[in-house]
Amino acid sequence: VPHHWNRIMPAHSEWELIDDLRRRCGTDPRVPIGIGDDAALVCAGPSGVIVTTDMLMDGVDFIVGTTPVELIGRKCLAVNLSDMAAMAGIPTAAFVSIALPREGGRALADGLYAGLLPLAEEFGVAIAGGDTNAWEGRLVVSVTLMGEPTSRGAVRRSGARPGDRVFVTGPLGGSLASLRHCRFGPRVREAVALHAAADLHAMIDLSDGLATDIGHIARESGVGVVLDAASIPIHADVDPAADGKSRLRHALTDGEDFELAFCVSEEDAARLAQHPPAGVTLYGIGSCTERPGVRLQSEGREQPLDVEGWEHRFS
Amino acid sequence: VPHHWNRIMPAHSEWELIDDLRRRCGTDPRVPIGIGDDAALVCAGPSGVIVTTDMLMDGVDFIVGTTPVELIGRKCLAVNLSDMAAMAGIPTAAFVSIALPREGGRALADGLYAGLLPLAEEFGVAIAGGDTNAWEGRLVVSVTLMGEPTSRGAVRRSGARPGDRVFVTGPLGGSLASLRHCRFGPRVREAVALHAAADLHAMIDLSDGLATDIGHIARESGVGVVLDAASIPIHADVDPAADGKSRLRHALTDGEDFELAFCVSEEDAARLAQHPPAGVTLYGIGSCTERPGVRLQSEGREQPLDVEGWEHRFS
């Protein structure tokens, strides 16, 4: 948290807050210079650094006063861990920047870190810096997460090939209504285990809904994807009383599942299905085609999947 | 700009905006994976990565509708370049995250990048990713900048020693009133040249006012600092008609000067004063002491400098 702590100070002084965070975040051999300077110094391996960043806003990604504040803090790091998982990266250090509402800001900051720090510890992430501010607006949190690729390299969205099989790591839908969008376990370990077990051609984490996100893989890889409606796992969070079509739509478009979707060769698919890595659950949901676009196969018929999912609009 | 572009899309589609930014940001050999995946991959040297991050908010760091939007975009990168300069780091790649007001958001984003991209190019910074969102609130921009240390390593705040001389790289005060806080030239090249010419014991960039920022060096280094009132360079932006005491207070506390303050041994100080690196202007403004605290020496008398500067408060 290198700078601009002085933008924030309450009854407690600036020094107190920096010292408090330094204590709570500790030191880490991978971060020779951490909280308390103009910038941090983070160690890096010869293969480079994987970097991902997500900005979350009150009223969009959570609601202050409704969503428990510790879960807000947890989510702000978790979504970045999920992006790191999508590259099969191993997270190392995070930078946490916050715009706090002036009123009640210090308590809010404490609650955010109370949710964020245990998750950081669980995944071996050093908090290396950030920027904390107060303003008249609503809470905004921006986390940048660094990590390193495994010896097999980072997995991109662009390597899927026609004939590849498509998998997801868990059931989908109903995440927003259930608070699962804050409580989910990022699939970091699963991604690394899968990457060690098979040649992952392409991977993405499902933040915007399967229909949208699998479209990213299709487009970046220059392939099409056919999803098998009957194989798509529907989460227990989706109303079991709803009709089947509505339940499927939730699984395809609700978003914020934070499961992984990935593509592997038919041979690797057969091997993974038979011997999935320990602790990894896999659902085969479709395959890649030469013909572009995302289509849904149901009762022998194929129809194009409108890519909608999470789309926030402005003028 | 790896993720959540879909949070934003207007009449223009998500793909259009990603493609537009990919085109405008280009590719860079230091960023093997850039905009358009879940995360970026950035090359790193054996000495590690310097990372700094700043979050800027409408109504605090600029005012949308008053501050020209290109200057807002420029400032959001420039303040990070200034932090990089304070470590004597060489910037490489930036991540730009934005919360756009829903109304007029796309035009605002275009204006921000129109100001930011030329500065990125000037300093050799690749735009490697980010996160763009729309919401009901005011504009927030969070930039994370990566860089690499020179062969002499990163310069910290903590290495000043009693007897060191203190310099600044330019005149101070009046930055906020004059728009200099958006137009300043980050002292990246100056920092690298100084670091090559002398053993910089400690350095900081002046964002919160000399009185506050020199206090950071004093505290982190475990020294005191005595500033010589008559030697502190006052910027032409400070009202020349004001009385001397008021003008000095502006130079000490206005903030957002984005000049560098640094400490070197007496021998290096003499050498630098006689032969400053090309293009670098230096003002000797004081020295470090065993006795802690920051004091102002004026007409033979010393008085403690209240560390105020920029302090935003919340309850």
PDB file of C-alpha atoms in Angstrom, chain A residues 2-4 6-11 14-16 18-19 22 32-34 36-58 60-61 75 79-80 83-84 86-87 95-107 129-131 133-142 144 146 149 154-158 203-205 207-208 212-213 215-216 219-220 256 258 307 310-315, chain B residues 2-4 6-11 14-16 18-19 22 32-34 36-61 79-80 83-84 86-87 95-107 129-131 133-142 144 146 149 154-158 203-205 207-208 212-213 215-216 219-220 256 258 307 310-315:
ATOM      1  CA  PRO A   2       2.665   2.386  -1.098  1.00  0.00           C
ATOM      2  CA  HIS A   3       1.033   5.736  -1.456  1.00  0.00           C
ATOM      3  CA  HIS A   4      -1.655   8.188  -0.676  1.00  0.00           C
ATOM      4  CA  ASN A   6      -2.614  10.241   3.681  1.00  0.00           C
ATOM      5  CA  ARG A   7      -5.733  10.745   1.628  1.00  0.00           C
ATOM      6  CA  ILE A   8      -7.673   8.808   4.168  1.00  0.00           C
ATOM      7  CA  MET A   9      -6.710   9.544   7.715  1.00  0.00           C
ATOM      8  CA  PRO A  10      -9.332   9.701  10.414  1.00  0.00           C
ATOM      9  CA  ALA A  11      -8.940  10.090  14.150  1.00  0.00           C
ATOM     10  CA  GLU A  14      -1.746   7.904   8.753  1.00  0.00           C
ATOM     11  CA  TRP A  15       1.180   6.186  10.445  1.00  0.00           C
ATOM     12  CA  GLU A  16      -1.165   4.063  12.524  1.00  0.00           C
ATOM     13  CA  ILE A  18       0.145   1.977   7.513  1.00  0.00           C
ATOM     14  CA  ASP A  19       1.654   0.248  10.525  1.00  0.00           C
ATOM     15  CA  ARG A  22       2.035  -3.718   7.546  1.00  0.00           C
ATOM     16  CA  PRO A  32      11.514  -7.489  -1.001  1.00  0.00           C
ATOM     17  CA  ILE A  33       9.863  -4.041  -0.901  1.00  0.00           C
ATOM     18  CA  GLY A  34       6.231  -4.014   0.203  1.00  0.00           C
ATOM     19  CA  GLY A  36       5.196   1.700   2.874  1.00  0.00           C
ATOM     20  CA  ASP A  37       7.265   2.886  -0.077  1.00  0.00           C
ATOM     21  CA  ASP A  38       6.399   4.643  -3.354  1.00  0.00           C
ATOM     22  CA  ALA A  39       6.170   1.280  -5.083  1.00  0.00           C
ATOM     23  CA  ALA A  40       6.713  -2.393  -4.321  1.00  0.00           C
ATOM     24  CA  LEU A  41       9.388  -4.738  -5.636  1.00  0.00           C
ATOM     25  CA  VAL A  42       8.094  -8.217  -6.446  1.00  0.00           C
ATOM     26  CA  CYS A  43      10.293 -11.184  -7.391  1.00  0.00           C
ATOM     27  CA  ALA A  44       9.650 -12.764 -10.770  1.00  0.00           C
ATOM     28  CA  GLY A  45      10.676 -15.986 -12.439  1.00  0.00           C
ATOM     29  CA  PRO A  46      12.276 -16.259 -15.885  1.00  0.00           C
ATOM     30  CA  SER A  47       8.926 -16.962 -17.578  1.00  0.00           C
ATOM     31  CA  GLY A  48       7.497 -13.573 -16.686  1.00  0.00           C
ATOM     32  CA  VAL A  49       4.635 -12.419 -14.542  1.00  0.00           C
ATOM     33  CA  ILE A  50       0.940 -13.137 -15.020  1.00  0.00           C
ATOM     34  CA  VAL A  51      -1.091 -10.048 -14.144  1.00  0.00           C
ATOM     35  CA  THR A  52      -4.836  -9.685 -13.785  1.00  0.00           C
ATOM     36  CA  THR A  53      -6.959  -6.869 -12.457  1.00  0.00           C
ATOM     37  CA  ASP A  54     -10.618  -6.423 -11.546  1.00  0.00           C
ATOM     38  CA  MET A  55     -12.475  -3.367 -10.341  1.00  0.00           C
ATOM     39  CA  LEU A  56     -15.616  -3.964  -8.252  1.00  0.00           C
ATOM     40  CA  MET A  57     -18.226  -1.358  -7.431  1.00  0.00           C
ATOM     41  CA  ASP A  58     -20.944  -0.918  -4.844  1.00  0.00           C
ATOM     42  CA  VAL A  60     -22.857  -3.536  -9.354  1.00  0.00           C
ATOM     43  CA  ASP A  61     -20.750  -6.345  -7.869  1.00  0.00           C
ATOM     44  CA  LYS A  75     -14.915 -11.421  -3.441  1.00  0.00           C
ATOM     45  CA  VAL A  79     -12.471 -12.856  -8.714  1.00  0.00           C
ATOM     46  CA  ASN A  80      -8.814 -12.111  -9.443  1.00  0.00           C
ATOM     47  CA  ASP A  83      -8.736 -15.093 -13.489  1.00  0.00           C
ATOM     48  CA  MET A  84      -5.325 -16.347 -12.364  1.00  0.00           C
ATOM     49  CA  ALA A  86      -7.977 -19.401 -15.900  1.00  0.00           C
ATOM     50  CA  MET A  87      -4.317 -18.970 -16.953  1.00  0.00           C
ATOM     51  CA  PHE A  95      -2.284  -4.830  -4.779  1.00  0.00           C
ATOM     52  CA  VAL A  96      -5.497  -3.544  -3.231  1.00  0.00           C
ATOM     53  CA  SER A  97      -6.827  -0.074  -4.062  1.00  0.00           C
ATOM     54  CA  ILE A  98      -9.967   1.249  -2.425  1.00  0.00           C
ATOM     55  CA  ALA A  99     -12.183   4.329  -2.722  1.00  0.00           C
ATOM     56  CA  LEU A 100     -14.001   4.443   0.628  1.00  0.00           C
ATOM     57  CA  PRO A 101     -17.097   6.469   1.383  1.00  0.00           C
ATOM     58  CA  ARG A 102     -15.957   9.138   3.823  1.00  0.00           C
ATOM     59  CA  GLU A 103     -18.559   8.199   6.403  1.00  0.00           C
ATOM     60  CA  GLY A 104     -17.779   4.883   8.060  1.00  0.00           C
ATOM     61  CA  GLY A 105     -14.814   4.355   5.760  1.00  0.00           C
ATOM     62  CA  ARG A 106     -12.344   3.103   8.344  1.00  0.00           C
ATOM     63  CA  ALA A 107     -14.750   0.432   9.632  1.00  0.00           C
ATOM     64  CA  GLY A 129       0.699  -2.617  -1.765  1.00  0.00           C
ATOM     65  CA  GLY A 130      -2.240  -0.570  -2.932  1.00  0.00           C
ATOM     66  CA  ASP A 131      -3.849   2.817  -2.540  1.00  0.00           C
ATOM     67  CA  ASN A 133      -8.674   6.844  -0.505  1.00  0.00           C
ATOM     68  CA  ALA A 134     -11.789   8.486   0.884  1.00  0.00           C
ATOM     69  CA  TRP A 135     -14.401  10.253  -1.234  1.00  0.00           C
ATOM     70  CA  GLU A 136     -18.055  11.252  -1.357  1.00  0.00           C
ATOM     71  CA  GLY A 137     -18.978   8.345  -3.649  1.00  0.00           C
ATOM     72  CA  ARG A 138     -19.773   4.685  -3.045  1.00  0.00           C
ATOM     73  CA  LEU A 139     -17.234   1.937  -2.386  1.00  0.00           C
ATOM     74  CA  VAL A 140     -14.933   0.925  -5.250  1.00  0.00           C
ATOM     75  CA  VAL A 141     -12.255  -1.767  -4.868  1.00  0.00           C
ATOM     76  CA  SER A 142      -9.629  -2.480  -7.512  1.00  0.00           C
ATOM     77  CA  THR A 144      -4.349  -6.327  -9.199  1.00  0.00           C
ATOM     78  CA  MET A 146       0.352 -11.104  -9.922  1.00  0.00           C
ATOM     79  CA  PRO A 149       3.066 -19.531 -14.915  1.00  0.00           C
ATOM     80  CA  ALA A 154       0.101 -19.819 -19.211  1.00  0.00           C
ATOM     81  CA  VAL A 155      -3.105 -21.191 -20.730  1.00  0.00           C
ATOM     82  CA  ARG A 156      -4.759 -18.781 -23.125  1.00  0.00           C
ATOM     83  CA  ARG A 157      -8.242 -18.459 -24.542  1.00  0.00           C
ATOM     84  CA  SER A 158      -6.995 -18.861 -28.072  1.00  0.00           C
ATOM     85  CA  MET A 203      -9.309 -22.032 -20.657  1.00  0.00           C
ATOM     86  CA  ILE A 204     -11.493 -19.269 -19.205  1.00  0.00           C
ATOM     87  CA  ASP A 205     -13.209 -18.649 -15.891  1.00  0.00           C
ATOM     88  CA  SER A 207     -17.717 -14.787 -14.789  1.00  0.00           C
ATOM     89  CA  ASP A 208     -20.233 -13.605 -17.359  1.00  0.00           C
ATOM     90  CA  THR A 212     -20.874 -15.490 -23.162  1.00  0.00           C
ATOM     91  CA  ASP A 213     -17.591 -16.878 -21.869  1.00  0.00           C
ATOM     92  CA  GLY A 215     -17.994 -17.421 -26.923  1.00  0.00           C
ATOM     93  CA  HIS A 216     -14.720 -15.736 -25.918  1.00  0.00           C
ATOM     94  CA  ARG A 219     -13.824 -16.256 -31.023  1.00  0.00           C
ATOM     95  CA  GLU A 220     -10.220 -16.065 -29.770  1.00  0.00           C
ATOM     96  CA  GLU A 256     -20.462 -15.219 -11.647  1.00  0.00           C
ATOM     97  CA  PHE A 258     -16.322 -18.733 -11.315  1.00  0.00           C
ATOM     98  CA  VAL A 307     -24.456 -14.296 -26.385  1.00  0.00           C
ATOM     99  CA  TRP A 310     -23.935  -9.996 -18.034  1.00  0.00           C
ATOM    100  CA  GLU A 311     -24.027  -6.860 -20.112  1.00  0.00           C
ATOM    101  CA  HIS A 312     -24.093  -3.526 -18.407  1.00  0.00           C
ATOM    102  CA  ARG A 313     -24.947  -0.767 -20.774  1.00  0.00           C
ATOM    103  CA  PHE A 314     -24.322   2.924 -20.923  1.00  0.00           C
ATOM    104  CA  SER A 315     -25.076   5.559 -23.487  1.00  0.00           C
TER     105      SER A 315
ATOM    106  CA  PRO B   2      -8.364  -8.867 -19.951  1.00  0.00           C
ATOM    107  CA  HIS B   3     -11.808  -9.134 -18.482  1.00  0.00           C
ATOM    108  CA  HIS B   4     -15.261  -7.834 -17.905  1.00  0.00           C
ATOM    109  CA  ASN B   6     -18.776  -7.115 -21.247  1.00  0.00           C
ATOM    110  CA  ARG B   7     -19.812  -5.069 -18.241  1.00  0.00           C
ATOM    111  CA  ILE B   8     -19.708  -1.998 -20.356  1.00  0.00           C
ATOM    112  CA  MET B   9     -21.084  -2.479 -23.799  1.00  0.00           C
ATOM    113  CA  PRO B  10     -23.159   0.228 -25.387  1.00  0.00           C
ATOM    114  CA  ALA B  11     -24.543   0.484 -28.876  1.00  0.00           C
ATOM    115  CA  GLU B  14     -18.034  -5.664 -26.624  1.00  0.00           C
ATOM    116  CA  TRP B  15     -15.964  -7.070 -29.452  1.00  0.00           C
ATOM    117  CA  GLU B  16     -15.723  -3.660 -31.087  1.00  0.00           C
ATOM    118  CA  ILE B  18     -11.799  -4.793 -27.271  1.00  0.00           C
ATOM    119  CA  ASP B  19     -10.678  -4.709 -30.871  1.00  0.00           C
ATOM    120  CA  ARG B  22      -6.142  -3.763 -29.006  1.00  0.00           C
ATOM    121  CA  PRO B  32       3.581 -11.778 -24.758  1.00  0.00           C
ATOM    122  CA  ILE B  33      -0.090 -11.953 -23.662  1.00  0.00           C
ATOM    123  CA  GLY B  34      -1.928  -8.638 -23.558  1.00  0.00           C
ATOM    124  CA  GLY B  36      -8.091  -9.924 -24.626  1.00  0.00           C
ATOM    125  CA  ASP B  37      -7.354 -12.817 -22.274  1.00  0.00           C
ATOM    126  CA  ASP B  38      -8.183 -13.526 -18.607  1.00  0.00           C
ATOM    127  CA  ALA B  39      -4.843 -12.070 -17.588  1.00  0.00           C
ATOM    128  CA  ALA B  40      -1.708 -10.670 -19.175  1.00  0.00           C
ATOM    129  CA  LEU B  41       1.798 -12.117 -19.260  1.00  0.00           C
ATOM    130  CA  VAL B  42       4.531  -9.522 -18.768  1.00  0.00           C
ATOM    131  CA  CYS B  43       8.256 -10.207 -19.149  1.00  0.00           C
ATOM    132  CA  ALA B  44      10.434  -9.556 -16.120  1.00  0.00           C
ATOM    133  CA  GLY B  45      14.144  -9.250 -15.491  1.00  0.00           C
ATOM    134  CA  PRO B  46      16.085 -11.159 -12.840  1.00  0.00           C
ATOM    135  CA  SER B  47      15.888  -8.266 -10.348  1.00  0.00           C
ATOM    136  CA  GLY B  48      12.103  -8.472 -10.080  1.00  0.00           C
ATOM    137  CA  VAL B  49       9.297  -6.125 -10.956  1.00  0.00           C
ATOM    138  CA  ILE B  50       8.606  -2.692  -9.507  1.00  0.00           C
ATOM    139  CA  VAL B  51       4.853  -2.220  -9.099  1.00  0.00           C
ATOM    140  CA  THR B  52       2.930   0.903  -8.185  1.00  0.00           C
ATOM    141  CA  THR B  53      -0.778   1.652  -8.233  1.00  0.00           C
ATOM    142  CA  ASP B  54      -2.900   4.779  -7.832  1.00  0.00           C
ATOM    143  CA  MET B  55      -6.663   5.174  -7.797  1.00  0.00           C
ATOM    144  CA  LEU B  56      -8.039   8.552  -8.872  1.00  0.00           C
ATOM    145  CA  MET B  57     -11.582   9.747  -8.307  1.00  0.00           C
ATOM    146  CA  ASP B  58     -13.858  12.385  -9.794  1.00  0.00           C
ATOM    147  CA  GLY B  59     -14.239  15.180  -7.258  1.00  0.00           C
ATOM    148  CA  VAL B  60     -10.955  14.396  -5.497  1.00  0.00           C
ATOM    149  CA  ASP B  61      -8.167  14.158  -8.073  1.00  0.00           C
ATOM    150  CA  VAL B  79       1.043   9.934 -11.128  1.00  0.00           C
ATOM    151  CA  ASN B  80       2.077   6.289 -11.447  1.00  0.00           C
ATOM    152  CA  ASP B  83       5.948   6.838  -8.278  1.00  0.00           C
ATOM    153  CA  MET B  84       8.040   4.719 -10.626  1.00  0.00           C
ATOM    154  CA  ALA B  86      10.702   7.746  -7.092  1.00  0.00           C
ATOM    155  CA  MET B  87      12.127   4.194  -7.159  1.00  0.00           C
ATOM    156  CA  PHE B  95      -3.059  -1.857 -16.444  1.00  0.00           C
ATOM    157  CA  VAL B  96      -5.925   0.606 -16.625  1.00  0.00           C
ATOM    158  CA  SER B  97      -9.189  -0.042 -14.767  1.00  0.00           C
ATOM    159  CA  ILE B  98     -12.104   2.365 -15.055  1.00  0.00           C
ATOM    160  CA  ALA B  99     -15.544   2.775 -13.493  1.00  0.00           C
ATOM    161  CA  LEU B 100     -17.409   4.927 -16.012  1.00  0.00           C
ATOM    162  CA  PRO B 101     -20.613   6.796 -15.349  1.00  0.00           C
ATOM    163  CA  ARG B 102     -23.233   5.022 -17.455  1.00  0.00           C
ATOM    164  CA  GLU B 103     -24.266   8.214 -19.216  1.00  0.00           C
ATOM    165  CA  GLY B 104     -21.620   9.415 -21.640  1.00  0.00           C
ATOM    166  CA  GLY B 105     -19.267   6.640 -20.553  1.00  0.00           C
ATOM    167  CA  ARG B 106     -18.005   5.628 -23.956  1.00  0.00           C
ATOM    168  CA  ALA B 107     -17.076   9.195 -24.922  1.00  0.00           C
ATOM    169  CA  GLY B 129      -4.712  -4.893 -19.716  1.00  0.00           C
ATOM    170  CA  GLY B 130      -7.285  -3.536 -17.338  1.00  0.00           C
ATOM    171  CA  ASP B 131     -10.970  -3.681 -16.536  1.00  0.00           C
ATOM    172  CA  ASN B 133     -17.007  -1.011 -16.160  1.00  0.00           C
ATOM    173  CA  ALA B 134     -20.091   1.174 -16.163  1.00  0.00           C
ATOM    174  CA  TRP B 135     -21.985   2.190 -13.036  1.00  0.00           C
ATOM    175  CA  GLU B 136     -24.266   4.843 -11.580  1.00  0.00           C
ATOM    176  CA  GLY B 137     -21.420   6.575  -9.730  1.00  0.00           C
ATOM    177  CA  ARG B 138     -18.778   9.091 -10.750  1.00  0.00           C
ATOM    178  CA  LEU B 139     -15.603   8.312 -12.686  1.00  0.00           C
ATOM    179  CA  VAL B 140     -12.910   6.252 -10.925  1.00  0.00           C
ATOM    180  CA  VAL B 141      -9.651   5.280 -12.646  1.00  0.00           C
ATOM    181  CA  SER B 142      -7.153   2.849 -11.141  1.00  0.00           C
ATOM    182  CA  THR B 144      -1.204  -0.217 -11.960  1.00  0.00           C
ATOM    183  CA  MET B 146       5.029  -2.159 -13.682  1.00  0.00           C
ATOM    184  CA  PRO B 149      14.939  -1.497 -11.491  1.00  0.00           C
ATOM    185  CA  ALA B 154      15.333   0.352  -6.607  1.00  0.00           C
ATOM    186  CA  VAL B 155      15.700   3.475  -4.454  1.00  0.00           C
ATOM    187  CA  ARG B 156      13.712   3.294  -1.245  1.00  0.00           C
ATOM    188  CA  ARG B 157      12.481   5.888   1.229  1.00  0.00           C
ATOM    189  CA  SER B 158      14.437   4.313   4.039  1.00  0.00           C
ATOM    190  CA  MET B 203      13.930   9.233  -2.741  1.00  0.00           C
ATOM    191  CA  ILE B 204      10.220  10.083  -2.877  1.00  0.00           C
ATOM    192  CA  ASP B 205       7.959  11.906  -5.302  1.00  0.00           C
ATOM    193  CA  SER B 207       2.480  14.184  -4.192  1.00  0.00           C
ATOM    194  CA  ASP B 208       1.248  15.313  -0.781  1.00  0.00           C
ATOM    195  CA  THR B 212       4.440  15.612   4.466  1.00  0.00           C
ATOM    196  CA  ASP B 213       6.536  13.699   1.972  1.00  0.00           C
ATOM    197  CA  GLY B 215       8.437  13.317   6.705  1.00  0.00           C
ATOM    198  CA  HIS B 216       7.980   9.906   5.060  1.00  0.00           C
ATOM    199  CA  ARG B 219      10.381   8.378   9.417  1.00  0.00           C
ATOM    200  CA  GLU B 220      11.284   5.440   7.174  1.00  0.00           C
ATOM    201  CA  GLU B 256       0.787  17.358  -6.336  1.00  0.00           C
ATOM    202  CA  PHE B 258       5.368  15.508  -8.624  1.00  0.00           C
ATOM    203  CA  VAL B 307       2.954  17.546   8.808  1.00  0.00           C
ATOM    204  CA  TRP B 310      -3.154  16.669   1.750  1.00  0.00           C
ATOM    205  CA  GLU B 311      -5.221  14.897   4.332  1.00  0.00           C
ATOM    206  CA  HIS B 312      -8.657  13.718   3.411  1.00  0.00           C
ATOM    207  CA  ARG B 313     -10.641  12.676   6.416  1.00  0.00           C
ATOM    208  CA  PHE B 314     -13.529  10.361   7.070  1.00  0.00           C
ATOM    209  CA  SER B 315     -15.287   9.259  10.210  1.00  0.00           C
TER     210      SER B 315
END
